[in-house]
Coordinates of C-alpha atoms in Angstrom, one line a residue:
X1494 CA 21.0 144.4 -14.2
X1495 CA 24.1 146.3 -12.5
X1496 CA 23.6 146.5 -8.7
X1497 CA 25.7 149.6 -7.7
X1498 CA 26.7 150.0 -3.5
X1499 CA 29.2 149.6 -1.0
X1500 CA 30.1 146.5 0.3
X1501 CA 27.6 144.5 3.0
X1502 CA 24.4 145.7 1.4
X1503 CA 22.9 142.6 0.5
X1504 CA 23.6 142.5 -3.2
X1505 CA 24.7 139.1 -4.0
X1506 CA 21.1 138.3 -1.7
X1507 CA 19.1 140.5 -4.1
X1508 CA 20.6 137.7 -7.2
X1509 CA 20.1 134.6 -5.5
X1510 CA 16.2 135.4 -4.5
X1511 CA 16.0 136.5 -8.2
X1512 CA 17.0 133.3 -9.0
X1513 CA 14.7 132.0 -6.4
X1514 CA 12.2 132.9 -9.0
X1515 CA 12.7 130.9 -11.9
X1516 CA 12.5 127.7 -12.3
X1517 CA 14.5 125.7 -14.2
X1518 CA 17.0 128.2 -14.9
X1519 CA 20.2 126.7 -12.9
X1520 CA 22.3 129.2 -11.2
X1521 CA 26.0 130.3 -11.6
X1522 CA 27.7 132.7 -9.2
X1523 CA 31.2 134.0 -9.2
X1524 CA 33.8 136.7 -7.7
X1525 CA 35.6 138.0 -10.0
X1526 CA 39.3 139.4 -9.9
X1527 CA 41.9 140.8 -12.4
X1528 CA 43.2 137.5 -12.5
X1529 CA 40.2 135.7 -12.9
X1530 CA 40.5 133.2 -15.7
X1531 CA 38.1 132.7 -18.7
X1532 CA 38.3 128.7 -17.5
X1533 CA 36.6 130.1 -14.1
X1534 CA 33.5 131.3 -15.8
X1535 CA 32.5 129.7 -19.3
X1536 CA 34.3 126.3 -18.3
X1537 CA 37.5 124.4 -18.8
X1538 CA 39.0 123.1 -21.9
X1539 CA 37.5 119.6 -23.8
X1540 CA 41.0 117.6 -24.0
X1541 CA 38.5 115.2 -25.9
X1542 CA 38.1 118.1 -28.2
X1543 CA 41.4 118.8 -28.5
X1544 CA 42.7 115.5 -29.7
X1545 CA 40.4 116.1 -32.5
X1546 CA 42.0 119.7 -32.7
X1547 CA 38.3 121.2 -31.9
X1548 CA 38.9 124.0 -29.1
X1549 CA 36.0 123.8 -27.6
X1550 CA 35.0 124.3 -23.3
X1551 CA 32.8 121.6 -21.2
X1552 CA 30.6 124.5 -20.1
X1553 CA 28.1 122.4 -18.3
X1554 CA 28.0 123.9 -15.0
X1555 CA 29.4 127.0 -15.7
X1556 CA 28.0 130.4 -17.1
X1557 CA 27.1 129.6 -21.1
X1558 CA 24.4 126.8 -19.6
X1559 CA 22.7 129.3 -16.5
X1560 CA 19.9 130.6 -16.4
X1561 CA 20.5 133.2 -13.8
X1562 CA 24.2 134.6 -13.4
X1563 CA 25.4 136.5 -10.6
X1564 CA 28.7 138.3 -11.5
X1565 CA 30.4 140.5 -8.6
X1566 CA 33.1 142.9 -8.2
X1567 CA 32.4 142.7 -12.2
X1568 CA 34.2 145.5 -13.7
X1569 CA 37.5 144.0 -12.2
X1570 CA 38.1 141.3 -14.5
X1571 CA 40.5 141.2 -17.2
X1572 CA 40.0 142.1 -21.0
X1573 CA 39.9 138.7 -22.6
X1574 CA 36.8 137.7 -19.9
X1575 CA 35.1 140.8 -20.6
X1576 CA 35.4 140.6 -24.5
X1577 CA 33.8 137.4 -24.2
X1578 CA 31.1 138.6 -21.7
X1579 CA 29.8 141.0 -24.5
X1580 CA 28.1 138.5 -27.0
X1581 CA 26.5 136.9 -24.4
X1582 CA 25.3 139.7 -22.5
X1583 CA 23.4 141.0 -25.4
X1584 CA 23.1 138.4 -27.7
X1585 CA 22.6 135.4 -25.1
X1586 CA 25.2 133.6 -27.6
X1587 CA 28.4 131.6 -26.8
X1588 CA 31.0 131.1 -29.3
X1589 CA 32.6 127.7 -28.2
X1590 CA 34.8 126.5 -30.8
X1591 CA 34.4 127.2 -34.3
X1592 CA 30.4 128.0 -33.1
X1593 CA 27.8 129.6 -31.7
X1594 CA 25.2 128.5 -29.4
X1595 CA 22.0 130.0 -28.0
X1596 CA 22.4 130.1 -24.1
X1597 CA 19.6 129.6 -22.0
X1598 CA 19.8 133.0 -20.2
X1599 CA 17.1 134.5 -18.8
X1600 CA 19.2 137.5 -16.7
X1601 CA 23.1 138.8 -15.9
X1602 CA 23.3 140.0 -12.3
X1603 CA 26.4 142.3 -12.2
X1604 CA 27.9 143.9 -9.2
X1605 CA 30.0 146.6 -8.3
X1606 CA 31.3 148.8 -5.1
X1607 CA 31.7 151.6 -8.2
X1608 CA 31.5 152.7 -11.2
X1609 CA 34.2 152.0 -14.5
X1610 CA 36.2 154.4 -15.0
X1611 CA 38.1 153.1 -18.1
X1612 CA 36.8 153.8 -21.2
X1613 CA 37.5 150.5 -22.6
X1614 CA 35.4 149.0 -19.8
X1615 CA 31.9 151.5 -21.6
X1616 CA 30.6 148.6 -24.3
X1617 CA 30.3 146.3 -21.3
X1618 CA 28.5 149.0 -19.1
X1619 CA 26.3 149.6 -21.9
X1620 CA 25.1 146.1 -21.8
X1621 CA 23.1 146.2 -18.3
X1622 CA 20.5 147.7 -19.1
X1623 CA 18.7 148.5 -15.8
X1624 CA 21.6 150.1 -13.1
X1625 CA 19.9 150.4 -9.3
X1626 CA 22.0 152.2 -6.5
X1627 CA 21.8 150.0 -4.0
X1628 CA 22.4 151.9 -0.8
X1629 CA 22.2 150.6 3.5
X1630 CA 18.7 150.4 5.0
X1631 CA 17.4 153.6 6.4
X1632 CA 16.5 154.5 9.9
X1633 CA 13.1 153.5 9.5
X1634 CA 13.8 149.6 8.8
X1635 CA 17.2 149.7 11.2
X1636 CA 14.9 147.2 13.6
X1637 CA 13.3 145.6 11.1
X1638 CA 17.1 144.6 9.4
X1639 CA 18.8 143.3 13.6
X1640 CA 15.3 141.0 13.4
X1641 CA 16.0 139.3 10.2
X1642 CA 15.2 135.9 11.0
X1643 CA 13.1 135.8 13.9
X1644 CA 9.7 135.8 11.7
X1645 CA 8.5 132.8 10.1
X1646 CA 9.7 132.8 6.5
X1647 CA 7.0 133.5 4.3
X1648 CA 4.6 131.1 2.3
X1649 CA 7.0 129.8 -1.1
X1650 CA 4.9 131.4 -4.5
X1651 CA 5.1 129.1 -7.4
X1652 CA 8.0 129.9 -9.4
X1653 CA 8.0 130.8 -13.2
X1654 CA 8.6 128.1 -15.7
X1655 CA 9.9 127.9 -19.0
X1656 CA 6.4 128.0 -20.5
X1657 CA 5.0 131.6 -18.0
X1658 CA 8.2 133.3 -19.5
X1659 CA 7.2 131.9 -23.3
X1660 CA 3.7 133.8 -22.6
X1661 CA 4.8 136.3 -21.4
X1662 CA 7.0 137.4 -24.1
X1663 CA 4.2 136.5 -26.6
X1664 CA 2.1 138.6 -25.3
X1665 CA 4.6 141.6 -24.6
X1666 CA 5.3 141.1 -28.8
X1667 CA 1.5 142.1 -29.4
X1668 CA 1.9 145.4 -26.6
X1669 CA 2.6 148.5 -29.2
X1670 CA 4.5 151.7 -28.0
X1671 CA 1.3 154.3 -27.2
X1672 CA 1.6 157.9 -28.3
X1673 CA 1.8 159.6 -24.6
X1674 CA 4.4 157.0 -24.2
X1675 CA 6.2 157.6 -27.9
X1676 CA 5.8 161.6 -26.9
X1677 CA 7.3 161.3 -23.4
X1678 CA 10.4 159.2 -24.8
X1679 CA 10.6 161.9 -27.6
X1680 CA 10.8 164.8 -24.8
X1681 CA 13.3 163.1 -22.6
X1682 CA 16.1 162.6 -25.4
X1683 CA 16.6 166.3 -25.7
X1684 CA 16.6 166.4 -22.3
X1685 CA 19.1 163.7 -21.7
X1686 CA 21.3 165.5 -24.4
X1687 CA 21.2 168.9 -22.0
X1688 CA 21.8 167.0 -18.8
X1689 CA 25.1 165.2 -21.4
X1690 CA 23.3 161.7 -20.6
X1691 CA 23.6 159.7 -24.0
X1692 CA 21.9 156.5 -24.1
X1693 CA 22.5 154.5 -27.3
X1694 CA 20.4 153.2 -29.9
X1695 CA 20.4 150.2 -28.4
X1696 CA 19.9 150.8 -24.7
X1697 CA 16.2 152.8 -26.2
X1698 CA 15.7 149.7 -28.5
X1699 CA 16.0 147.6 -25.3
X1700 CA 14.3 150.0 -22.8
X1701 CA 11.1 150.0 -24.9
X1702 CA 11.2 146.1 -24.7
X1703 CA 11.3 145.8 -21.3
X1704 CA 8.7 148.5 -21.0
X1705 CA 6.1 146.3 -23.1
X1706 CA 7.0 143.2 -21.1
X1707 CA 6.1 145.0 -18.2
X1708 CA 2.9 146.0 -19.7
X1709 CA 2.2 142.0 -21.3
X1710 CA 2.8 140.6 -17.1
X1711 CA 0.2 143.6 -16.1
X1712 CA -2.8 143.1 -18.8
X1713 CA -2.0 145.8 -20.8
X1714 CA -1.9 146.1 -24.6
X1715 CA 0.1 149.2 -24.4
X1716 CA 3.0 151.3 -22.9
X1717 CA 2.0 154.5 -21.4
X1718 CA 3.9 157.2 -20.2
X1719 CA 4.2 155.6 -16.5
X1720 CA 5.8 152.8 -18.0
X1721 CA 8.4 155.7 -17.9
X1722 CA 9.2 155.8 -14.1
X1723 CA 11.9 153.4 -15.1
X1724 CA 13.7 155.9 -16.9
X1725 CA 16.4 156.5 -13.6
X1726 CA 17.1 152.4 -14.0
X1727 CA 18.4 153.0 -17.4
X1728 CA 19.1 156.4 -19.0
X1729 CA 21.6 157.4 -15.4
X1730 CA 24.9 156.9 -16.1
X1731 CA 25.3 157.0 -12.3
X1732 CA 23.4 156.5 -9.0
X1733 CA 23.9 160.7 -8.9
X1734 CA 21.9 161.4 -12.0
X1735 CA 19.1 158.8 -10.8
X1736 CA 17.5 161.9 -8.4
X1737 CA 17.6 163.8 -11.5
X1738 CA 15.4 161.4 -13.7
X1739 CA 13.3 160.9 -11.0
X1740 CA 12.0 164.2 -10.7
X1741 CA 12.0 165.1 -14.6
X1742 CA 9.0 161.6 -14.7
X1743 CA 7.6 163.1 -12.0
X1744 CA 7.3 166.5 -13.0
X1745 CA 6.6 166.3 -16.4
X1746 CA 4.8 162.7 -16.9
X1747 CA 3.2 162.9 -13.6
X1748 CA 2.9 166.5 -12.5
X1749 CA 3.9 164.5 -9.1
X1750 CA 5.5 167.2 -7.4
X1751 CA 4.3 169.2 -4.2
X1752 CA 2.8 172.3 -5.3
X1753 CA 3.3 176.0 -3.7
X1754 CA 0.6 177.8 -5.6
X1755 CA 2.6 181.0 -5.4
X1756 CA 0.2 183.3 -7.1
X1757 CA -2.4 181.9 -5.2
X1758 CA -1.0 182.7 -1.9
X1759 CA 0.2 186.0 -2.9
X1760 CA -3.3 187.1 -3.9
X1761 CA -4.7 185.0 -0.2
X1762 CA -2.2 187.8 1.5
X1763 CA -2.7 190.6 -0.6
X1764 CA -6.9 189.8 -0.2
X1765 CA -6.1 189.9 3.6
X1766 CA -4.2 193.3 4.3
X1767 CA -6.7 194.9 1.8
X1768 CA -8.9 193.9 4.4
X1769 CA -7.3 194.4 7.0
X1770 CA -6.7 198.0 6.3
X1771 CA -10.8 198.4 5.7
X1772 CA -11.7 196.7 9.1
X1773 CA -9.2 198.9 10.9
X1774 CA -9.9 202.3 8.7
X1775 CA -11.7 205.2 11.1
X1776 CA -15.0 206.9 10.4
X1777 CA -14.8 209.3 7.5
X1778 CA -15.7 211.9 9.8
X1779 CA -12.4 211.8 11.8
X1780 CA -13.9 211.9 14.9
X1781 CA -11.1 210.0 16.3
X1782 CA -12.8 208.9 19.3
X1783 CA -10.7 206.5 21.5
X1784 CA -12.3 203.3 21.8
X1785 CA -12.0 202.4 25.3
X1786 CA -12.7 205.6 26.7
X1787 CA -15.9 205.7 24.3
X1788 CA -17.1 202.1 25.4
X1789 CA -16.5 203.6 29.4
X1790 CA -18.7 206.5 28.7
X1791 CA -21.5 205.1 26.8
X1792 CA -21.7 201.9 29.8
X1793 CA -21.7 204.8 31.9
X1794 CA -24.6 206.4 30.0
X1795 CA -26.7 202.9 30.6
X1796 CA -27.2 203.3 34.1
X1797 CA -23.8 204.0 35.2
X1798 CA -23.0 200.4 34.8
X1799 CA -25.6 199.4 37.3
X1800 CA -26.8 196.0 36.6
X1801 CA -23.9 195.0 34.1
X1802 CA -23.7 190.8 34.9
X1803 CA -20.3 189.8 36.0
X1804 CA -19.4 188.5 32.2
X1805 CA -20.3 192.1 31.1
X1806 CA -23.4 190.2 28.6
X1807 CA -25.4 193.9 28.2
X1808 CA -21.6 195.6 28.1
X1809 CA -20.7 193.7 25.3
X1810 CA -24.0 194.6 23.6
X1811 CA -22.7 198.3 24.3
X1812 CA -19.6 198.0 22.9
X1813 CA -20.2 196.8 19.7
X1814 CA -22.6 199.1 19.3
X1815 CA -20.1 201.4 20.0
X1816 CA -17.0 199.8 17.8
X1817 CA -19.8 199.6 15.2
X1818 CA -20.3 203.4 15.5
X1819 CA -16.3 204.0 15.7
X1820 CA -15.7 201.8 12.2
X1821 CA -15.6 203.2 8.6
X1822 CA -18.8 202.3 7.4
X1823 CA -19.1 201.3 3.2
X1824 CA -21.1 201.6 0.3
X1825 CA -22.8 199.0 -0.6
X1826 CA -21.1 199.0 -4.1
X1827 CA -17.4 198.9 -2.7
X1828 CA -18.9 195.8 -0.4
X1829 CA -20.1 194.1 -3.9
X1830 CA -16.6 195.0 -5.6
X1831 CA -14.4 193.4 -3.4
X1832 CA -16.8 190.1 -3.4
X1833 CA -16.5 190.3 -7.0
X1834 CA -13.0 190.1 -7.3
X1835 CA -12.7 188.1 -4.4
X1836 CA -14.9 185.6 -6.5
X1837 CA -13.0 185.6 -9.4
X1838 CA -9.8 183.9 -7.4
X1839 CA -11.8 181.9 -5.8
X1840 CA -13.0 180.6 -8.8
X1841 CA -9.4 179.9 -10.0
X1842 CA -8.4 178.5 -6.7
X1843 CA -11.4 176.2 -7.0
X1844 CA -10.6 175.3 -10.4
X1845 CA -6.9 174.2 -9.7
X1846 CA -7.9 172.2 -6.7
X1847 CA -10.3 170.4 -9.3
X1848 CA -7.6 169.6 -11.5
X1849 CA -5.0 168.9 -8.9
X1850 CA -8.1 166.6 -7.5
X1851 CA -8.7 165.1 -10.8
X1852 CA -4.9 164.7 -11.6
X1853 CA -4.9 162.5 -8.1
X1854 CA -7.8 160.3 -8.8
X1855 CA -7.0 159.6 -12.4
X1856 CA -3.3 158.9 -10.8
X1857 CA -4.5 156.4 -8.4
X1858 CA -6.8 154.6 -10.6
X1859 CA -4.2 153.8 -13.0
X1860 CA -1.5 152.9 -10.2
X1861 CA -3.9 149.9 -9.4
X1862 CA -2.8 146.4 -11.2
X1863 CA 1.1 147.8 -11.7
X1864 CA 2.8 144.4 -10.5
X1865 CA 6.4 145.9 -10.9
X1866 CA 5.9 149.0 -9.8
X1867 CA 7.6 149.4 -6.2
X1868 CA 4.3 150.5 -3.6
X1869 CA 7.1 153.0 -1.8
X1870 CA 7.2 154.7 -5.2
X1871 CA 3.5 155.2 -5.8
X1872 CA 3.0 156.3 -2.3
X1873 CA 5.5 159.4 -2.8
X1874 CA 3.6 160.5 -5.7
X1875 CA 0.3 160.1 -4.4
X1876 CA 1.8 161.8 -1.6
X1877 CA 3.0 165.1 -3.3
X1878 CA -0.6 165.1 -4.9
X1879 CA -1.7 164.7 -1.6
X1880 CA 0.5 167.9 0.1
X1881 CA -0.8 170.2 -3.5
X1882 CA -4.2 169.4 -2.3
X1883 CA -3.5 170.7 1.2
X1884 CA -2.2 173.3 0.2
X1885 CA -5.4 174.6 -2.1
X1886 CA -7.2 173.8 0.7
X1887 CA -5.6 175.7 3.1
X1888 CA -5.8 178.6 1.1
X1889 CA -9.2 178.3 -0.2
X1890 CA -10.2 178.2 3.4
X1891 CA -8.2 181.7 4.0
X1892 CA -10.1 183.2 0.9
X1893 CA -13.6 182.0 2.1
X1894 CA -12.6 183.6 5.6
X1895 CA -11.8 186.6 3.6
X1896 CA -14.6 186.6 2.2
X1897 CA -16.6 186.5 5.0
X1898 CA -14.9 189.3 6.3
X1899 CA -15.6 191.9 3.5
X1900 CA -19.2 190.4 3.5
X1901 CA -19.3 191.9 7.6
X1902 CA -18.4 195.0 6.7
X1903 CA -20.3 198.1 8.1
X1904 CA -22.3 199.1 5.0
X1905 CA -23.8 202.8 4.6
X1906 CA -27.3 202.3 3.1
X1907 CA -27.1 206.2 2.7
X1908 CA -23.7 206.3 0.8
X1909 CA -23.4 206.9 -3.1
X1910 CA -19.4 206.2 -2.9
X1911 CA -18.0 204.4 -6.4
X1912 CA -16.4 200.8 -6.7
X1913 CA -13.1 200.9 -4.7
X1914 CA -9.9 200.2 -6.9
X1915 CA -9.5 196.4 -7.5
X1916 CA -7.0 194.8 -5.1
X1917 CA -3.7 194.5 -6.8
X1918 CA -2.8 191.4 -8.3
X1919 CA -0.5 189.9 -9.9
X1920 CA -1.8 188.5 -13.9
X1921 CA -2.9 185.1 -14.0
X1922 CA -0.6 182.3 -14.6
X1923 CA -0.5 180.5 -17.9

């Protein structure tokens, strides 16, 4: 794994409480520099050895016999400690001598304030596969970062032996790729290619492995296509593109994304002035009476006003009767048409809030039991499921309050007037 951040933001922390995590696995740690020597890191010279014209290193101690390495500043080292770097990085071999030996390895923490910019310096970036930005602590745990320290530590978890990690990686050989998974992997290269990301053989090789250990540690027999949300860890080339990744998973494996419903809310408005317009429209008669002055003469007409209470209760009896008498008043067919229509986008609204429900719940459920899956991350997307769904409801609401509305309206029991012309929508969306 390649931490990537400015200085001070707790990297070489992040290694040593990784390390804090296995035991048996002895721990090596070093700074390196453009004059680091190979001595510094795989160990010094056997002059035993060397009598007996062997060259071979004493690397007790030293990187070739850790479990857990922590490696800063990494990309600053010289050629000849990088070339060597390379075999054990991916191999977890060590050529002392005139052989090779198997290294007990388990994980290569590298460090860097940036990224390489030499080309020579690519092979050894290709060899971490998982690359986090590492960035300062937000506002929100500012006070939480000047109290380090002053809470109890927490209580010590058992740490993972030699044999956990053995069953763990039997059990991650029986986890096979599943097709959701196989098809999301398939969709992303082409993607990668537009966005010029390359990954390599290898890196996909590798990716898929740690996917299906991740899957063995959680219960799982196979890799699905949230296994994917890794996908900014190791197809970014740098922390810039990991925003990118992030939202392709979440769009297209998770459909994670706060939704607008633009069509939806266009038809809400359009629903709305429509009736609008028809709550507003005069009589057909054009009588044109002014409503005030016609709610003054006809309280006048009731006694002159006499007897009206102080919160005007029989006045406001006259005045609807009077606003009633001064609206356009309907057939009951146009009344029926616009519920009609009105129904049908309900019944599309209704059906994507179903599916945006069901896309939630089916979210959540499999979120449970993910052990490596950060709780910030499934929080977001179950929040932008969360924001979609009050959006539906919001506008669902504003159709049902339309719909009441059109259902008020004054109807003509007399009138043999046609179905209005629909209300003009845009078509469906696919």
């Amino acid at each position: 794994m390649l931490l990537i951040g400015p200085p001070g933001t707790a990297k070489s922390e992040l290694a040593r409480r990784l390390h804090c995590c296995f035991e048996g696995a002895p721990y090596f740690e070093r700074l390196l520099t453009r004059f680091s020597t190979p001595e510094e890191l795989f160990g010094p010279l056997s002059l035993k050895a060397l009598e007996e014209d062997r060259y071979e290193r004493l690397t007790t101690g030293f990187l070739p016999q850790a479990g857990i390495a922590f490696l800063d500043e990494v990309f600053k080292a010289n050629s000849a400690i990088l070339n060597s770097l390379l075999t054990l990085l991916n191999e977890r071999e060590f050529d002392n001598g005139s052989g090779r030996t198997r290294t007990p390895l388990v994980s290569v923490v590298g460090a860097s304030n940036e990224l390489p910019t030499d080309d020579s310096l690519l092979a050894f970036f290709d060899r971490f596969l998982l690359r986090v930005p590492v960035g300062p602590v937000g506002d929100a745990s500012f006070s939480a970062l000047l109290r380090l320290g002053e809470a109890p530590a927490a209580a010590p978890v058992r740490p993972i032996d030699s044999r956990d990690r053995q069953a763990v990686a039997a059990a991650a050989a029986g986890v096979r790729l599943g097709d959701e998974a196989q098809a999301a992997l398939t969709a992303l290269r082409p993607w990668l290619a537009a966005q010029a990301l390359t990954v390599s053989d290898r890196r996909w090789r590798q990716w898929v492995a740690l996917m299906r250990v991740a899957a063995a540690c959680e219960g799982r027999l196979e890799i699905d296509r949230l296994d994917l949300w890794l996908a900014p860890y190791v197809a970014a080339a740098s922390p810039e593109d990991v925003p990118r990744l992030a939202q392709w998973f979440e769009a297209e494996c998770l459909q994670a994304l706060p939704q607008q419903a633009p069509w939806l809310t266009r038809a809400v408005e359009a629903f709305e002035r429509q009736l609008q317009i028809e709550e507003a429209a005069p009589p057909e008669d054009g009588s044109g009476v002014d409503p005030a002055a016609g709610k003054a003469a006809l309280a006048r007409s009731v006694g002159g006003g006499a007897g009206l209470d102080a919160d005007g209760g029989p006045l406001r009896i006259v005045a609807r009767a009077l606003e009633d008498r001064l609206r356009r008043h309907y057939s009951s067919v146009h009344v029926a048409a616009r519920l009609a229509q009105l129904e049908e986008v309900l019944a599309h609204a209704q059906g994507q809030r179903d599916e945006a429900a069901a896309r939630a719940e089916s979210l959540q459920h499999r979120l449970a039991g993910r052990l490596w899956l950060p709780p910030a991350l499934a929080a977001r997307w179950l929040d932008a499921h969360g924001q979609t769904l009050a959006v539906l409801d919001a506008l669902l609401a504003r159709l049902h309050q339309a719909r009441a509305g059109y259902a008020a309206l004054p109807v003509d029991a007399q009138s043999i007037d046609g179905p209005p012309a629909r209300v003009l929508l845009e078509p469906l969306p696919a």
